[in-house]
mmCIF file of C-alpha atoms and ligand atoms in Angstrom:
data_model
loop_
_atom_site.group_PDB
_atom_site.id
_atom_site.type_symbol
_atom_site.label_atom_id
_atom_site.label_comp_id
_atom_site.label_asym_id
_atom_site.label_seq_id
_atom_site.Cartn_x
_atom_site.Cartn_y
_atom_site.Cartn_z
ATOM 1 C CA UNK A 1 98.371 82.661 132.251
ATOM 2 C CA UNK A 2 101.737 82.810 134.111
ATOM 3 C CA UNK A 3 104.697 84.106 131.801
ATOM 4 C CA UNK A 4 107.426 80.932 131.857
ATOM 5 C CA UNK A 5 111.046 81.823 132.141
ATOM 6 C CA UNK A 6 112.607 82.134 128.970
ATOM 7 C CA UNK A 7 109.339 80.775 126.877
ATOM 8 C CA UNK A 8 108.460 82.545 123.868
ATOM 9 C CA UNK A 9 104.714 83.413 123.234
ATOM 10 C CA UNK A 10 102.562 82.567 120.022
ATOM 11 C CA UNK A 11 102.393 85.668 117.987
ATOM 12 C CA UNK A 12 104.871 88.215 119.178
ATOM 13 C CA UNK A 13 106.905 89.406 116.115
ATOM 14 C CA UNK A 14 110.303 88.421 115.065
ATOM 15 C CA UNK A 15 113.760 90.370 115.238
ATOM 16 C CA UNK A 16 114.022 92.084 112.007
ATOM 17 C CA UNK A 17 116.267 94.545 110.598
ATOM 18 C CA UNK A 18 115.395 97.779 109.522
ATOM 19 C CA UNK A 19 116.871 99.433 106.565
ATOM 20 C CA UNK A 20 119.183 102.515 107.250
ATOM 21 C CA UNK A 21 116.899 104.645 105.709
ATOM 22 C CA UNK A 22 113.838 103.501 107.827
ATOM 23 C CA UNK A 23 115.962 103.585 110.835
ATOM 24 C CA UNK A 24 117.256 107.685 109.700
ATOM 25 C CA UNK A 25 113.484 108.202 109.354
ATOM 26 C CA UNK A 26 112.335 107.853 112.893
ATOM 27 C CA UNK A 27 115.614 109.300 113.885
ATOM 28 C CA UNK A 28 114.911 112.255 112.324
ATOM 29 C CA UNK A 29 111.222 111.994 113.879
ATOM 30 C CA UNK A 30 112.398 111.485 117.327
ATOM 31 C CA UNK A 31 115.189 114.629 116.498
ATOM 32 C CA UNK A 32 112.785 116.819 114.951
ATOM 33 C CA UNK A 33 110.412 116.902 118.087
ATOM 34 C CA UNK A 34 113.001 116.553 120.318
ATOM 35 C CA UNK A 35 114.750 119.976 119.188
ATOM 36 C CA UNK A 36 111.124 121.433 118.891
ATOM 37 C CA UNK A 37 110.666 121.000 122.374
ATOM 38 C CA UNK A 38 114.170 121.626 123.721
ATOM 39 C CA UNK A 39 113.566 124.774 124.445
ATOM 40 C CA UNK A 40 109.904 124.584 126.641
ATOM 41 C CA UNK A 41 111.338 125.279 130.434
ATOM 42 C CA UNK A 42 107.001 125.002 131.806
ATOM 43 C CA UNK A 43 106.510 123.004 135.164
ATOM 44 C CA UNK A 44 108.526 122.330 137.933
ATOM 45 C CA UNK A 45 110.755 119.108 139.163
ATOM 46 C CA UNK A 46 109.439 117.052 141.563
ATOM 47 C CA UNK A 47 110.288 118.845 145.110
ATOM 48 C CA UNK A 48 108.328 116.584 147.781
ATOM 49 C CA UNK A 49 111.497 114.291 148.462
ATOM 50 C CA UNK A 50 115.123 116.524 148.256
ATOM 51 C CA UNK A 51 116.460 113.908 146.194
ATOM 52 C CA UNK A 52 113.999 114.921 143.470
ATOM 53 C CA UNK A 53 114.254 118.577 144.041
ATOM 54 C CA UNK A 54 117.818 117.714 142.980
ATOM 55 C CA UNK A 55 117.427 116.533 139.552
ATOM 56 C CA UNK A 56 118.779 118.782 136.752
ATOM 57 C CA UNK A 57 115.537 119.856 135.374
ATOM 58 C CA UNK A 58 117.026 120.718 131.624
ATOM 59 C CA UNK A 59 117.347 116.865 131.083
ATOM 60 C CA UNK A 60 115.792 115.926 128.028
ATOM 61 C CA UNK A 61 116.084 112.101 126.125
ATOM 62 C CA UNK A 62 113.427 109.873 123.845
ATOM 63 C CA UNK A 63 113.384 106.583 122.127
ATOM 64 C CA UNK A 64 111.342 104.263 120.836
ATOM 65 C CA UNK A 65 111.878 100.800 120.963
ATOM 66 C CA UNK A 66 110.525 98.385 118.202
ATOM 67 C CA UNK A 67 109.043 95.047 118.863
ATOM 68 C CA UNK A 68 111.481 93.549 116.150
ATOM 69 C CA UNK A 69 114.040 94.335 118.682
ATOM 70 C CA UNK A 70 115.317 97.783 117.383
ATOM 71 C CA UNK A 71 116.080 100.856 119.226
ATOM 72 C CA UNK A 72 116.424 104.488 118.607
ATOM 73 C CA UNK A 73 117.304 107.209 121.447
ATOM 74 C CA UNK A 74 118.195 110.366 121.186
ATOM 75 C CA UNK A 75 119.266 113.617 123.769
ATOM 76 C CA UNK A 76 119.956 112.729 126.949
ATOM 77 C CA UNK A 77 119.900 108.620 126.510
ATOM 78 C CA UNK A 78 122.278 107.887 129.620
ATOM 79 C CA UNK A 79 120.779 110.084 132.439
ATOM 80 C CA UNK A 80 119.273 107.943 134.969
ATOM 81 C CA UNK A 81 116.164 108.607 137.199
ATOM 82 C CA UNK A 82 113.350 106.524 139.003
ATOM 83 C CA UNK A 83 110.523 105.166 137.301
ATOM 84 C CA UNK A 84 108.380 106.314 140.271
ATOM 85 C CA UNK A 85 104.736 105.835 138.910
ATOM 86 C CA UNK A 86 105.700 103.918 136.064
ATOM 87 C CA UNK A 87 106.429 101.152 138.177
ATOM 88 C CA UNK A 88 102.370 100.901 138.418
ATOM 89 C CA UNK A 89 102.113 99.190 135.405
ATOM 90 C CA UNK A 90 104.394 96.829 135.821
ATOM 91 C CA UNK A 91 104.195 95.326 139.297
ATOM 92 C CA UNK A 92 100.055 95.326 138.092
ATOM 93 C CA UNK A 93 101.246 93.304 135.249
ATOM 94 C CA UNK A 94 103.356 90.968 138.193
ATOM 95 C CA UNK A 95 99.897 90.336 140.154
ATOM 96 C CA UNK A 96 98.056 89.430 137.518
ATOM 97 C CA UNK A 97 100.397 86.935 136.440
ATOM 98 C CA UNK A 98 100.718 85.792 140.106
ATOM 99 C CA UNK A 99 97.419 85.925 141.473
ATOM 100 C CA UNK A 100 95.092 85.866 138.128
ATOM 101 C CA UNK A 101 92.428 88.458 137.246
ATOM 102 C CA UNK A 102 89.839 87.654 139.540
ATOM 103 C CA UNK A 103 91.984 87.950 142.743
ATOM 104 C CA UNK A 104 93.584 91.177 141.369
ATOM 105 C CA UNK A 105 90.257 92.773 140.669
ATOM 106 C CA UNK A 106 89.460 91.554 144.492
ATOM 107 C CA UNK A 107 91.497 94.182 145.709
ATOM 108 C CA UNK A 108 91.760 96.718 143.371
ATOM 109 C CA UNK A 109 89.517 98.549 140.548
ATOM 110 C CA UNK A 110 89.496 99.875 136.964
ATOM 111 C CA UNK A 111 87.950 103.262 137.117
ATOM 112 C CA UNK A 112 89.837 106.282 136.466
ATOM 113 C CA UNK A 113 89.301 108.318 139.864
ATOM 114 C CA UNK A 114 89.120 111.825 138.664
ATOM 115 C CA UNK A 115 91.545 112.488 141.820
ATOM 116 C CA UNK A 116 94.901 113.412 141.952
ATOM 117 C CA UNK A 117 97.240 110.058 142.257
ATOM 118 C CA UNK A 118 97.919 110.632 146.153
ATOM 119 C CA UNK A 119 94.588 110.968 147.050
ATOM 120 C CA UNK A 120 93.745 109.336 150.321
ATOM 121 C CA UNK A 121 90.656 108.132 149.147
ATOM 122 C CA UNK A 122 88.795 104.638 148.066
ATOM 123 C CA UNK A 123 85.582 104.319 145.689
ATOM 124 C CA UNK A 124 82.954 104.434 148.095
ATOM 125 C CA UNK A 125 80.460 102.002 146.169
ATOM 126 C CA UNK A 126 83.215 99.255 146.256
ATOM 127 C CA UNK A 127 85.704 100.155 149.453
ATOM 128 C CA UNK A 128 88.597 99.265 147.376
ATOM 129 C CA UNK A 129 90.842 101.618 145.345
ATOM 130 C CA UNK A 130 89.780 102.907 142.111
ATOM 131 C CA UNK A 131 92.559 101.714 140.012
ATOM 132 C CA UNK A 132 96.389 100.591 140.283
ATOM 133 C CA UNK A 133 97.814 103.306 138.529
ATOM 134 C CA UNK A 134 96.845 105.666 141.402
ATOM 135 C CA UNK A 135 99.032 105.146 144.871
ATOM 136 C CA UNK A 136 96.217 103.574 146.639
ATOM 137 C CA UNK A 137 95.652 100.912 143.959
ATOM 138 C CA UNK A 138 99.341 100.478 143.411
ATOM 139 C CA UNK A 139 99.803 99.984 147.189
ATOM 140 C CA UNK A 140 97.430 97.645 147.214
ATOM 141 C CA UNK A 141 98.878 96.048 144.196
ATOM 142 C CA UNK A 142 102.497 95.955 146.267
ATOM 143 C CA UNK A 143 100.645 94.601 149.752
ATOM 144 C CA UNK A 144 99.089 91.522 146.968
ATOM 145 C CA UNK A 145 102.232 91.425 145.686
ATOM 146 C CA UNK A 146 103.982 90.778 149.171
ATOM 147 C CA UNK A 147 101.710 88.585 150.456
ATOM 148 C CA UNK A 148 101.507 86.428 147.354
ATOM 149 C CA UNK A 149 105.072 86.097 147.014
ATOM 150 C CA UNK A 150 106.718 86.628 150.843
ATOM 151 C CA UNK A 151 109.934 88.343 151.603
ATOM 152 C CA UNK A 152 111.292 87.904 147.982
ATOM 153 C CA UNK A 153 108.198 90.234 146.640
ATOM 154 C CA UNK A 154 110.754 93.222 145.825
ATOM 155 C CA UNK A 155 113.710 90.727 144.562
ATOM 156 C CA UNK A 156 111.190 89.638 142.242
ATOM 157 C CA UNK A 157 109.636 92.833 141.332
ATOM 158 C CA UNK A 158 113.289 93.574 140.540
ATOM 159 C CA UNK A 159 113.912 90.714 138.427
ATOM 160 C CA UNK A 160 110.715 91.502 136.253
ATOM 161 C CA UNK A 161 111.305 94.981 135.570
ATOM 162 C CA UNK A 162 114.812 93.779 134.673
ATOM 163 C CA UNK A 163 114.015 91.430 132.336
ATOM 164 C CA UNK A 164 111.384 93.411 130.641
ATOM 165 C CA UNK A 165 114.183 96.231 130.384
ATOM 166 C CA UNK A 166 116.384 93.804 129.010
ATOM 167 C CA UNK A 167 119.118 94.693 131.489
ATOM 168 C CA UNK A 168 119.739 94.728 135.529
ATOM 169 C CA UNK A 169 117.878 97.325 136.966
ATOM 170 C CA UNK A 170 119.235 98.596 140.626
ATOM 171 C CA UNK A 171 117.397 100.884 143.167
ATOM 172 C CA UNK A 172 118.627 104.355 144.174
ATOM 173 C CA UNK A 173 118.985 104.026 147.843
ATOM 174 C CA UNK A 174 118.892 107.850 148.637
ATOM 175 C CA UNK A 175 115.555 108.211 147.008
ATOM 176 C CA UNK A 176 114.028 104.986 148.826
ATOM 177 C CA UNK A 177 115.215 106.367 151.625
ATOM 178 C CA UNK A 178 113.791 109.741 151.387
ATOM 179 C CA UNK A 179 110.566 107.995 150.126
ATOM 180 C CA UNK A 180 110.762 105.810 153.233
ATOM 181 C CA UNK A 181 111.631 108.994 155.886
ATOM 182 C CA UNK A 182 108.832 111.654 154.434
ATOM 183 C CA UNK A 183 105.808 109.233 152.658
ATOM 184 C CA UNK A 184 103.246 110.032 155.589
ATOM 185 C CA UNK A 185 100.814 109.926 152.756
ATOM 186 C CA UNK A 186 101.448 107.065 151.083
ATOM 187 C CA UNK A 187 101.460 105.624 155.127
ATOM 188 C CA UNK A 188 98.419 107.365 155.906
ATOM 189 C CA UNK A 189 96.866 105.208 152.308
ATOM 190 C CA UNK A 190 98.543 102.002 153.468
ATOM 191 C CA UNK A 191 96.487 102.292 156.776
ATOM 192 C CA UNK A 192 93.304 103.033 154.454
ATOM 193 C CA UNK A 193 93.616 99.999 152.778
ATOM 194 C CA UNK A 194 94.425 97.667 155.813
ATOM 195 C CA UNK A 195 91.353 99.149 157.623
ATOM 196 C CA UNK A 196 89.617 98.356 154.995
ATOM 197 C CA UNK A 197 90.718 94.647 154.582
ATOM 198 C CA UNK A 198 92.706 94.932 151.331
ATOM 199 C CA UNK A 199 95.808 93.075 152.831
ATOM 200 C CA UNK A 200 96.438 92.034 156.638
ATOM 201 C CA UNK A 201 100.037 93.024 156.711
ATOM 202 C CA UNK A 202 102.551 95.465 158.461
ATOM 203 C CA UNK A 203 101.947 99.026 156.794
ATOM 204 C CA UNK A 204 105.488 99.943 156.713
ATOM 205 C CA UNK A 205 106.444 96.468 154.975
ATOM 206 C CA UNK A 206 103.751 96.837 152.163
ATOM 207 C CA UNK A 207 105.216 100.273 151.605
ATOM 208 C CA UNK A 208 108.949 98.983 151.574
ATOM 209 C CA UNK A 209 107.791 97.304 148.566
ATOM 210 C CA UNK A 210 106.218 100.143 147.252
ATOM 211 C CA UNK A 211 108.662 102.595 147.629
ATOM 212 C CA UNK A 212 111.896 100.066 146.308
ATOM 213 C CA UNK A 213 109.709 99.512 143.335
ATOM 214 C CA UNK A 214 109.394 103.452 142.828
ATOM 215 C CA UNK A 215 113.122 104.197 143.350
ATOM 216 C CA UNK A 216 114.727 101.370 140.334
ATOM 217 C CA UNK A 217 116.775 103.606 138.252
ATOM 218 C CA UNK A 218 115.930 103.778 134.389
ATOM 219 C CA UNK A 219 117.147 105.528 131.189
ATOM 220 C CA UNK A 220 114.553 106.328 128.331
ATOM 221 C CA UNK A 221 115.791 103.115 126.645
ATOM 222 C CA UNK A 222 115.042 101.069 129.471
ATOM 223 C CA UNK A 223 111.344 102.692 129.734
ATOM 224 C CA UNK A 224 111.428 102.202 125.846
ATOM 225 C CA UNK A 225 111.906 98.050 125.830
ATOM 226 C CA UNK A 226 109.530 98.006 128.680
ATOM 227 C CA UNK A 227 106.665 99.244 126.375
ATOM 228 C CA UNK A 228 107.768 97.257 123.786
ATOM 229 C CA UNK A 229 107.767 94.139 126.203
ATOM 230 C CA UNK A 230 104.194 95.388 126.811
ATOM 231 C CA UNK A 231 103.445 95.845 122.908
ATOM 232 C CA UNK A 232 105.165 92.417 121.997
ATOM 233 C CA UNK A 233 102.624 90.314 124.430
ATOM 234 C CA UNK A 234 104.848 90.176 127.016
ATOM 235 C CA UNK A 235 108.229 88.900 125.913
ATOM 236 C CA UNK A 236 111.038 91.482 125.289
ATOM 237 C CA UNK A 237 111.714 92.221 121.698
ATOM 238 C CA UNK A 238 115.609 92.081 122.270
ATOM 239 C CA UNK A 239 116.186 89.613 124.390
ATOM 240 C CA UNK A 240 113.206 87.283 123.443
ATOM 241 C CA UNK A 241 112.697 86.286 127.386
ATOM 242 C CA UNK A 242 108.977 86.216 128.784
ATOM 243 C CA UNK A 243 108.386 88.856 131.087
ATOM 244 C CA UNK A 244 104.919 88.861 131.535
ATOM 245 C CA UNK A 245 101.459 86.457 130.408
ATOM 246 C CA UNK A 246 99.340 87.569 127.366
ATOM 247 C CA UNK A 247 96.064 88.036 129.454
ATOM 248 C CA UNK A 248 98.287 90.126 132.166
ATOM 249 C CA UNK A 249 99.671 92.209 129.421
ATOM 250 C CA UNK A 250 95.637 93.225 127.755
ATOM 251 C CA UNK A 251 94.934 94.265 131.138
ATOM 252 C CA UNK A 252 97.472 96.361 132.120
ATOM 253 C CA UNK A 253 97.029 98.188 128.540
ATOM 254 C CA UNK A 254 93.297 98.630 128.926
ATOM 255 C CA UNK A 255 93.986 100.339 132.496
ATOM 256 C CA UNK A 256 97.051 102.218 131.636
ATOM 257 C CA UNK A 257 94.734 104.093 128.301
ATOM 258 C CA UNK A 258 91.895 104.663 131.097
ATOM 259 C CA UNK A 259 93.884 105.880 134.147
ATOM 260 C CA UNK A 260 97.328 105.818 133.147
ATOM 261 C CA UNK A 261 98.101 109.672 132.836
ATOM 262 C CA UNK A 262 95.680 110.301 136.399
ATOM 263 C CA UNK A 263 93.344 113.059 136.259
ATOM 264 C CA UNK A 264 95.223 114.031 132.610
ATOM 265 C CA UNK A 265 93.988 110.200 131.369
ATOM 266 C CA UNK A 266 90.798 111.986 129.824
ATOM 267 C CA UNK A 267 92.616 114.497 127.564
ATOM 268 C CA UNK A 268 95.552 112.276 127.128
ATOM 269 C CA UNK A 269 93.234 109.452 125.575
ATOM 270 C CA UNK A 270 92.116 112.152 123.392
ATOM 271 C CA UNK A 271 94.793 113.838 122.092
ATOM 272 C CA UNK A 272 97.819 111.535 121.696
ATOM 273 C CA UNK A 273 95.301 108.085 121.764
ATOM 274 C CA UNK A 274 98.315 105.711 123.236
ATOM 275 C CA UNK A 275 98.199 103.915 126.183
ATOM 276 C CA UNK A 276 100.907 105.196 128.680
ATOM 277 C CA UNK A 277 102.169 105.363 132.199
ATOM 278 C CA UNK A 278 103.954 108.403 133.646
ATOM 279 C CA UNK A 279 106.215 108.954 136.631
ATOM 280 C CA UNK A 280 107.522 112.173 138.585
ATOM 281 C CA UNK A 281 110.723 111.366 138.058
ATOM 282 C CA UNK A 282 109.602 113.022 134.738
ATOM 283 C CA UNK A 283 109.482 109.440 132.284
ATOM 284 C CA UNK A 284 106.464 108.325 130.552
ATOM 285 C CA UNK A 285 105.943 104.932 129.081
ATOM 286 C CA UNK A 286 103.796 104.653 125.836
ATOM 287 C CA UNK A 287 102.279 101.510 124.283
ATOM 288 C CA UNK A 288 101.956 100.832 120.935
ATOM 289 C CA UNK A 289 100.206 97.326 120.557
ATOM 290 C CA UNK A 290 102.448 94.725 118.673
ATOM 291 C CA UNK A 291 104.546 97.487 117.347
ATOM 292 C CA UNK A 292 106.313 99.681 119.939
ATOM 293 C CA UNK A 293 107.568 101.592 122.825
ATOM 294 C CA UNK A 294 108.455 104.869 123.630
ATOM 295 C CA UNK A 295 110.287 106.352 126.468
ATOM 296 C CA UNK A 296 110.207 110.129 127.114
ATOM 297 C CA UNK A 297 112.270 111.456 130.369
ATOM 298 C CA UNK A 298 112.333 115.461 131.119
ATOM 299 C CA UNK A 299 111.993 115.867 134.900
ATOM 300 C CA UNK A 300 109.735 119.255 134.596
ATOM 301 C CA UNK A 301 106.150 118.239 135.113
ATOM 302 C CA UNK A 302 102.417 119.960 135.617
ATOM 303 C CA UNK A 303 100.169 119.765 137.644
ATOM 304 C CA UNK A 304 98.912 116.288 137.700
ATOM 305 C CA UNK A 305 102.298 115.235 138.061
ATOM 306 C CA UNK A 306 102.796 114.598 134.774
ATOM 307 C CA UNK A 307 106.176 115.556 132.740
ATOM 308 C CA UNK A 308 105.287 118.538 130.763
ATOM 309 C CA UNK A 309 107.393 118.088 127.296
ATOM 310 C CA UNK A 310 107.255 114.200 127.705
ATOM 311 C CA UNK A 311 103.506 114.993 127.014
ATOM 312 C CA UNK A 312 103.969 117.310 124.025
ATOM 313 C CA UNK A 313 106.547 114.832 122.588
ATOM 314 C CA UNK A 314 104.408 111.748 122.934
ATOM 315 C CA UNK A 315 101.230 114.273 121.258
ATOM 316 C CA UNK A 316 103.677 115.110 118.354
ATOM 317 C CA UNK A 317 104.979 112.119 117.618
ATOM 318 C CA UNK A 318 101.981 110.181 117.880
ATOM 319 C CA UNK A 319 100.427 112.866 115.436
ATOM 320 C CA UNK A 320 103.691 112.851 113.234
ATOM 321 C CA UNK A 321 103.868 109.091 113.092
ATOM 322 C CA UNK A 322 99.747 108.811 113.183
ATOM 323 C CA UNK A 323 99.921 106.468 116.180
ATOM 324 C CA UNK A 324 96.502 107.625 117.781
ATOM 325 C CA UNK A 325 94.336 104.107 118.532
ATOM 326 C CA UNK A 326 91.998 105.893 116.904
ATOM 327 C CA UNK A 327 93.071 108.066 114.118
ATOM 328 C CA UNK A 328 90.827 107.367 110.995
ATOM 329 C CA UNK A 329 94.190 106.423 109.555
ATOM 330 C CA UNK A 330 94.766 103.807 111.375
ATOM 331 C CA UNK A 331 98.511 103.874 110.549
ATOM 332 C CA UNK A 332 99.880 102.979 114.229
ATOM 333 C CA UNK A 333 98.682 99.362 113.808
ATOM 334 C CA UNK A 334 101.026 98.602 110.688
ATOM 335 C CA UNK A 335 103.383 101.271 111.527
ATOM 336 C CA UNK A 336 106.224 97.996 111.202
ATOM 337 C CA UNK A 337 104.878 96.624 107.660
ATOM 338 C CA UNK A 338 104.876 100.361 106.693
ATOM 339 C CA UNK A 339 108.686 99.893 107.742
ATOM 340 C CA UNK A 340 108.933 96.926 106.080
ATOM 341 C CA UNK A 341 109.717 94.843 109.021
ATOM 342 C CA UNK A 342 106.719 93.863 110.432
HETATM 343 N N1 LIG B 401 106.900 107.803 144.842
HETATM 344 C C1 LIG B 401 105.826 108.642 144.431
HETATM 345 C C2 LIG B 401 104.685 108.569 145.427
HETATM 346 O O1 LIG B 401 104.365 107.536 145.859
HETATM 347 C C3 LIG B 401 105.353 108.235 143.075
HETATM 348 C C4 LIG B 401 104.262 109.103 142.580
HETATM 349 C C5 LIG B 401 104.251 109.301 141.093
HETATM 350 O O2 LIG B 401 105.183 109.037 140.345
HETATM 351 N N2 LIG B 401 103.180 109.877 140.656
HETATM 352 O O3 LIG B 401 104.095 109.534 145.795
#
């Protein structure tokens, strides 16, 4: 189903208000595990572009974003950085919407690989990429993406990652360019895929597309409303537009708990139990079906690429708050009603 402008959905939740004191509460959630992890200086920034290698590595911000509309940030809430990966889950969201389920699964899987995300590799039993949330599947996703919807595929990538942010995104030209000058891997992929039929279109345009859509700059808020646009079936929370169709939306959550986090996705699925999408520009996205979003940004990341306290945030808090999919307290699913909101 194709998300209309400015149509709302059956069943996402209304804009309510939480009381000061349930509002103080998660602040002093999101505080508490922020100042418990302040202080962890493991992994290192991103260093394969200079632009990334540039970041100041001690930047540290969360927030969760409500699907009543409601947001709470704290630390560094107005530091900037690219999605990067987390762009995965959104332009996936994009070609489903455009192209439908069938088509998408045409040229792209949803098995977690077991490989790091810039493997140049394709499952062998199917010749197509294992999953979007890996570059090969995501370049694939982009090369769908530009031949579904021509030479306005980025300008409408743009637009959708704007709306479900609730605000105009823009793209940080030095890191698309460095993306651009050094990505002989992500090239060497994009000739993969077009030997192996995915699309039938210029290599270097595909990845144009792919790495615009990495370099959009985002705060933790932004990253926050996005999963909530995810958790609220599409339509953002705050500004009630649709961003994306309800059958688009299950998808992309399935796939982001399964291969979200890359070769981490196993233990991640395990120990914090929340779908999520990371980047290493050092955000992570995290779902919360139907109640909320969470942005984590803190540029320091392991070895899968992942941002090293982002990950021991989202653990804690989902612990804390008892947001695991699976805890046997199943809190997560009426964490609003608990609020008195939902
Ligand atoms: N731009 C990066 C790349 O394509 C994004 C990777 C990531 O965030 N994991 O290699």
């Amino acid at each position: 189903m194709e998300a209309a402008d400015s149509v709302e959905q059956p069943g996402h939740s209304k804009v309510g208000t939480l009381s000061i004191s349930a509002r103080a509460e998660i602040e002093g959630n999101l505080r508490r595990v922020h100042d418990q992890f302040l202080g962890n200086r493991e992994g290192k920034v991103a260093d394969y572009i200079p632009e990334l290698a540039k970041v100041p590595p001690d930047q540290f911000g969360l927030a969760i974003a409500l699907t009543t509309g409601e947001v709470i940030a704290v630390g560094d809430v107005d530091s900037r950085f690219t999605i990067q990966s987390t762009s995965k889950a959104l332009t996936l969201a994009l070609l489903l919407d455009t192209v439908g389920h069938q088509e998408t699964l045409r040229v792209v899987g949803t098995q977690p690989s077991g490989d790091p995300f810039n493997a140049i590799t394709l499952d062998p039993s199917t010749n197509r990429p294992f999953n979007p949330m890996v570059n090969a599947g995501a370049i694939a996703v982009s090369g769908r993406l530009l031949e579904a919807l021509g030479p306005s595929a980025f300008d409408q990538i743009l637009e959708h990652f704007s709306r479900a942010a609730g605000r105009e995104l823009t793209v940080d030209e030095n890191v698309f360019e460095s993306e651009r000058v050094t990505g002989h891997r992500n090239r060497a992929i994009g000739h993969l895929l077009r030997a192996a039929g995915v699309f039938d279109l210029p290599v270097d345009d595909v990845l144009d597309v792919y790495f615009r859509q990495c370099s959009i700059l985002v705060t933790v808020t932004d990253l926050a409303v996005m999963g909530a646009t995810l958790a609220n079936i599409g339509v953002n929370p705050a500004t009630r537009r649709a961003v994306f169709g309800v059958d688009a939306v299950r998808d992309t959550i399935s796939i982001m708990f399964t291969c979200g986090m890359y070769d981490g996705a196993g233990d991640w699925a395990c120990k914090v139990g929340v779908p999520a999408k990371s980047g290493v520009g050092g955000g992570i996205m995290a779902v919360l079906n139907r109640q909320l979003g969470i942005g984590v940004f803190s540029p320091r990341l392991d070895i899968a690429g992942n941002s090293v306290r982002g990950k021991l945030v989202c653990r804690s808090l989902a612990d804390e708050l008892g947001l695991h999919t699976f805890d046997w307290t199943n809190m997560g699913s009426s964490f609003l009603k608990a609020l008195g909101v939902g």
